Coordinates of C-alpha atoms in Angstrom, one line a residue:
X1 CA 0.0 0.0 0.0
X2 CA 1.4 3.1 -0.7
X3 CA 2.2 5.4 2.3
X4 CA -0.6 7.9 3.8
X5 CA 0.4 11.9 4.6
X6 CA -2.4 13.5 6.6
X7 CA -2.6 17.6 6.6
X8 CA -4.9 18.6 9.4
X9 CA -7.9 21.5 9.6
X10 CA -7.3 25.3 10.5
X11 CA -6.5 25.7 14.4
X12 CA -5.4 22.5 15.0
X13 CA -2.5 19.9 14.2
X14 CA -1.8 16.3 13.6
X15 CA -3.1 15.3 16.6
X16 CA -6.6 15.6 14.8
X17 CA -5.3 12.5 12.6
X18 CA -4.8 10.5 16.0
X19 CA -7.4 7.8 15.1
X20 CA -6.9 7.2 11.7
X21 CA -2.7 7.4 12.4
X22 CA -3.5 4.2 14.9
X23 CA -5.9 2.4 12.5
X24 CA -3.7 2.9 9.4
X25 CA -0.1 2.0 11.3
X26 CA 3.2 2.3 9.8
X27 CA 2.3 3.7 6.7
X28 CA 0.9 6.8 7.9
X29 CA 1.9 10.1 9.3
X30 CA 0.4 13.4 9.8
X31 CA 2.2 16.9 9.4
X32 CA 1.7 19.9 11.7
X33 CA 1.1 23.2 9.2
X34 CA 2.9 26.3 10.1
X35 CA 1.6 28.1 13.0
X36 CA -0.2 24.5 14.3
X37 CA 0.9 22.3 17.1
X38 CA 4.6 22.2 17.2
X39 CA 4.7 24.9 15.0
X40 CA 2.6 27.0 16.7
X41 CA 4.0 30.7 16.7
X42 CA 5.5 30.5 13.3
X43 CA 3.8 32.3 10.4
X44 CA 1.8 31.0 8.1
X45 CA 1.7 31.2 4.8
X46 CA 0.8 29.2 1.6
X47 CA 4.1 28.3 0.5
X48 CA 5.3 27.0 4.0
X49 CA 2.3 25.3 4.6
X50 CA 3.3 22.9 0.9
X51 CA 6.8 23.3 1.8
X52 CA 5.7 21.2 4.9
X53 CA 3.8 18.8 3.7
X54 CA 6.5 17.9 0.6
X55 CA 8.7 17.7 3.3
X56 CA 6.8 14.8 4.9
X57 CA 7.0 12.7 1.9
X58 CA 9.3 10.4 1.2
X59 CA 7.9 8.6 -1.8
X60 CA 5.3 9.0 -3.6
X61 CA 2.3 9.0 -1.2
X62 CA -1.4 9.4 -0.8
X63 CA -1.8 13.1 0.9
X64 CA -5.0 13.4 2.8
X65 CA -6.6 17.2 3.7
X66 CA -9.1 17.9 5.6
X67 CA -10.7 21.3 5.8
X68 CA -7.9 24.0 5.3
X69 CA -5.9 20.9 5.1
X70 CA -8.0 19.7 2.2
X71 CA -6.4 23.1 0.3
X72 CA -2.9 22.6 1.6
X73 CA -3.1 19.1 -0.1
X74 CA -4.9 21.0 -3.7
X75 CA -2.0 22.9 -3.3
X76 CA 0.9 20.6 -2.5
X77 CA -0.6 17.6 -5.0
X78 CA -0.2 20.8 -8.2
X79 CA 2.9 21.7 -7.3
X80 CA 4.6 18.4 -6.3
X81 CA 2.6 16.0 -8.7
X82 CA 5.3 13.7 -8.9
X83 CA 5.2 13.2 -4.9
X84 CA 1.5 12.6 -5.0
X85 CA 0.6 9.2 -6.2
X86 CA -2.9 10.6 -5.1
X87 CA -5.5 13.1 -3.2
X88 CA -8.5 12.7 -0.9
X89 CA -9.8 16.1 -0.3
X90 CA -12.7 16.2 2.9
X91 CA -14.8 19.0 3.7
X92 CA -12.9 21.6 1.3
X93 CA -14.9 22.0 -1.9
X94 CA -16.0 25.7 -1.2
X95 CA -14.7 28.3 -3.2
X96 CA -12.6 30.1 -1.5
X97 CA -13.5 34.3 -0.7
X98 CA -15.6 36.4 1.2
X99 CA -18.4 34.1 1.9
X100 CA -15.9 31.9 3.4
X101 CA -13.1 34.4 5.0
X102 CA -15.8 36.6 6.9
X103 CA -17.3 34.0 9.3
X104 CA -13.7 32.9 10.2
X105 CA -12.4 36.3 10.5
X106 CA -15.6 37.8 13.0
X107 CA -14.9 34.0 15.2
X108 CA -11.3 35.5 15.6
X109 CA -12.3 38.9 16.6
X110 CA -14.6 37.3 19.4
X111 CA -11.9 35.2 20.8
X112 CA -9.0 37.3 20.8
X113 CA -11.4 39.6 22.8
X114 CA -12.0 37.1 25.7
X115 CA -9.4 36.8 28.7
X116 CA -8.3 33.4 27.7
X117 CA -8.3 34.2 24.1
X118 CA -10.9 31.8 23.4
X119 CA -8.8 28.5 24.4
X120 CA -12.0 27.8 27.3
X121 CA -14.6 28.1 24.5
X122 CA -12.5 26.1 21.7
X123 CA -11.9 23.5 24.4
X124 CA -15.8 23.5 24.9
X125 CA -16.0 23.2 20.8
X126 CA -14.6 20.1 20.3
X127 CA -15.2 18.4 23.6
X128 CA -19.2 18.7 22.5
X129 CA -18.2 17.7 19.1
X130 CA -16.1 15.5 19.0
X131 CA -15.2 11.5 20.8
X132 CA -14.0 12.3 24.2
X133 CA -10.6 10.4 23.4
X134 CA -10.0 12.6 20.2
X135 CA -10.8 15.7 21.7
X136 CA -8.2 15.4 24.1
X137 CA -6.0 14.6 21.7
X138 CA -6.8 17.9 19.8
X139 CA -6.9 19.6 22.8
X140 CA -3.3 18.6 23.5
X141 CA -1.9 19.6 20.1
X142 CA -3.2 23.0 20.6
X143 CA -5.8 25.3 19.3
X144 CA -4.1 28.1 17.2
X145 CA -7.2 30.4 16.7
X146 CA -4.6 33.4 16.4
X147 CA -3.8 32.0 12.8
X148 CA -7.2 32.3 11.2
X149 CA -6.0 36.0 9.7
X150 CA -3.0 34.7 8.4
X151 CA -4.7 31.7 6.9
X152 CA -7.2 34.3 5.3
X153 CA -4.6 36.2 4.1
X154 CA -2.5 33.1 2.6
X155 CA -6.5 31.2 0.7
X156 CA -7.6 34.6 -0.5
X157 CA -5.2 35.1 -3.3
X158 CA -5.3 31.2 -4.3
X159 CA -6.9 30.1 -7.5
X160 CA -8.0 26.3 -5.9
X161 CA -10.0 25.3 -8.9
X162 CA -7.1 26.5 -11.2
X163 CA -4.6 24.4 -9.1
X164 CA -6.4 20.9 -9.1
X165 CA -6.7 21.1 -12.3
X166 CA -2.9 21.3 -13.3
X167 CA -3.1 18.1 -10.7
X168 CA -3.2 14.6 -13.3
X169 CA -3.6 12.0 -10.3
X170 CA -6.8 10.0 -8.9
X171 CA -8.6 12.5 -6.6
X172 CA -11.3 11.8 -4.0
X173 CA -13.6 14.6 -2.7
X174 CA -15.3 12.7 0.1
X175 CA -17.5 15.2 2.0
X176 CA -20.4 14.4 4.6
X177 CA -24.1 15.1 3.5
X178 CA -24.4 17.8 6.0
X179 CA -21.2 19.5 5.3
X180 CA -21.7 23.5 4.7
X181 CA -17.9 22.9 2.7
X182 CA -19.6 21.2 -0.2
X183 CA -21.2 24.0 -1.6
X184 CA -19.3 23.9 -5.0
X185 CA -18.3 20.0 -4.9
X186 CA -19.2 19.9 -8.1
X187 CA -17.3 22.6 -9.9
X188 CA -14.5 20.9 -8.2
X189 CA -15.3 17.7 -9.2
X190 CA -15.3 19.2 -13.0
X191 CA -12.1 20.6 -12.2
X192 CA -10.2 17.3 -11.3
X193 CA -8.4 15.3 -14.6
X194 CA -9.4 11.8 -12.9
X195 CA -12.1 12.9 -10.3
X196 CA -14.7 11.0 -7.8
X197 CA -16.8 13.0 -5.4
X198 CA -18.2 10.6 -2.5
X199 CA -20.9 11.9 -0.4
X200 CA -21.5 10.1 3.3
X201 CA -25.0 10.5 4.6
X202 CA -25.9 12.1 7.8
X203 CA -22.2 13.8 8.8
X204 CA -21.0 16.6 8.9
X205 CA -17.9 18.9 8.6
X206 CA -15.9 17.1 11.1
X207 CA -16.7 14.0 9.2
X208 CA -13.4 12.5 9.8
X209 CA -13.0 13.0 13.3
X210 CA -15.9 12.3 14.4
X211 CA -16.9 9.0 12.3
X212 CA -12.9 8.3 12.3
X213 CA -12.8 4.2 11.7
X214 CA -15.3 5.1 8.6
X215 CA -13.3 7.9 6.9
X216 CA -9.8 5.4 7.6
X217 CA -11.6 2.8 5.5
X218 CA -12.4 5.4 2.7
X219 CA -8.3 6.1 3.2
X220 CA -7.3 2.9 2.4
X221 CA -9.7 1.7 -0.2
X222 CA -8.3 5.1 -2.0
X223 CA -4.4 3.9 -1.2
X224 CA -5.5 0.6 -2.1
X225 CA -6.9 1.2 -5.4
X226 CA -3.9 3.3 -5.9
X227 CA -1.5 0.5 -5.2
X228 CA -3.7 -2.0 -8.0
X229 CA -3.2 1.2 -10.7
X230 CA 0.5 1.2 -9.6
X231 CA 0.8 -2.8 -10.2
X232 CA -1.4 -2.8 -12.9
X233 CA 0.9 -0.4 -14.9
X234 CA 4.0 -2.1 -14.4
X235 CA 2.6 -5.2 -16.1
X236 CA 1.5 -2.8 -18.8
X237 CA 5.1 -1.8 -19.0
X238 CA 6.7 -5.3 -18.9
X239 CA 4.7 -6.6 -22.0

């Protein structure tokens, strides 16, 4: 199978991966982003966020994104195709741009202004929303909320649609039913060379988290069927 990179959502770090990291074994790893987890503090930006995630790989490897992470991996897949034997995007098919950037940008505001600076009400977040274990997981990583302008700053300039498409690999946009992120799932989906969109009913945004032993079997059925291509064209080869 070929190996697994994981790029985790906005605030958080790999520790968000903690499940599928355990389920998937050896094969696997998940990245922290500039300013997330052990890189909190550091600033973020487009280009360091790739630089990071190339820097994981060390063969061609499936890259997994979720969320912001779901970009990273757009990002990292059109730049690096030749690192990326293949892409499964979650909960990032919406166009990146106002609609997207204000919501993220007021939620910053509000928890910069508290005492804490919102790490009591983030810690609230994901304990509500997500498996006890996990959350305390996230919890532990660290919740950068101080990078959301930088992040804003870093998807507001980025052409996503333009990049997947320079991307020739398999990609997989697997986003749950109730997901607000799959507003333009299909433009993206049009936008992919060799595309399939997979919708799984009744989650949400935090689809991989929070139904974790599902999303790690759509992970490996996407290595998997990468590995078959990969075997597949070496016989072509040989004959």
């Amino acid at each position: 199978m070929v190996p697994v990179v994981f790029v985790h959502g906005i605030r958080l770090s790999g520790a968000a991966w903690s499940e599928q990291l355990e389920l998937l074994g050896r094969l696997a790893k998940a990245v922290d982003l500039p300013g997330h987890g052990s890189r909190r503090g550091e600033r973020f930006t487009l280009d360091g966020a790739v630089d990071a995630v190339a820097g994981a790989i060390e063969e061609p490897a499936l890259v997994v994104g979720h969320s912001l992470g779901g970009y990273i991996a757009i990002a990292a897949a059109a730049r690096h195709p030749e690192s990326v034997a293949g892409l499964v995007v979650a909960g990032s098919t919406y166009l990146p741009g106002k609609t997207l950037e204000t919501p993220f940008l007021l939620a910053h505001r509000l928890h910069m202004r508290l005492p804490d600076r919102g790490e009591g009400l983030g810690r609230r977040q994901f304990r509500a929303a997500l498996p006890p274990k996990l959350a305390e997981a996230v919890i532990g990583g660290g919740i950068a909320t101080e990078v959301i302008p930088d992040v804003a700053k870093a998807l507001a300039g980025f052409d996503v649609l333009a990049e997947l498409g320079t991307y020739p690999g398999l990609t997989w946009l697997i986003n749950g039913s109730r997901d607000h992120f799959r507003r333009h799932e299909r433009r993206f989906l049009d936008a992919c060379a060799d595309g399939r969109l997979i919708n799984v009913p009744k989650a949400g945004h935090y689809l991989p988290m929070v139904r974790g032993k599902e999303f790690a079997q759509l992970v490996l059925d996407a290595a998997r069927s990468l590995s078959i291509s990969a075997v597949s064209s070496e016989r072509s080869e040989s004959c």
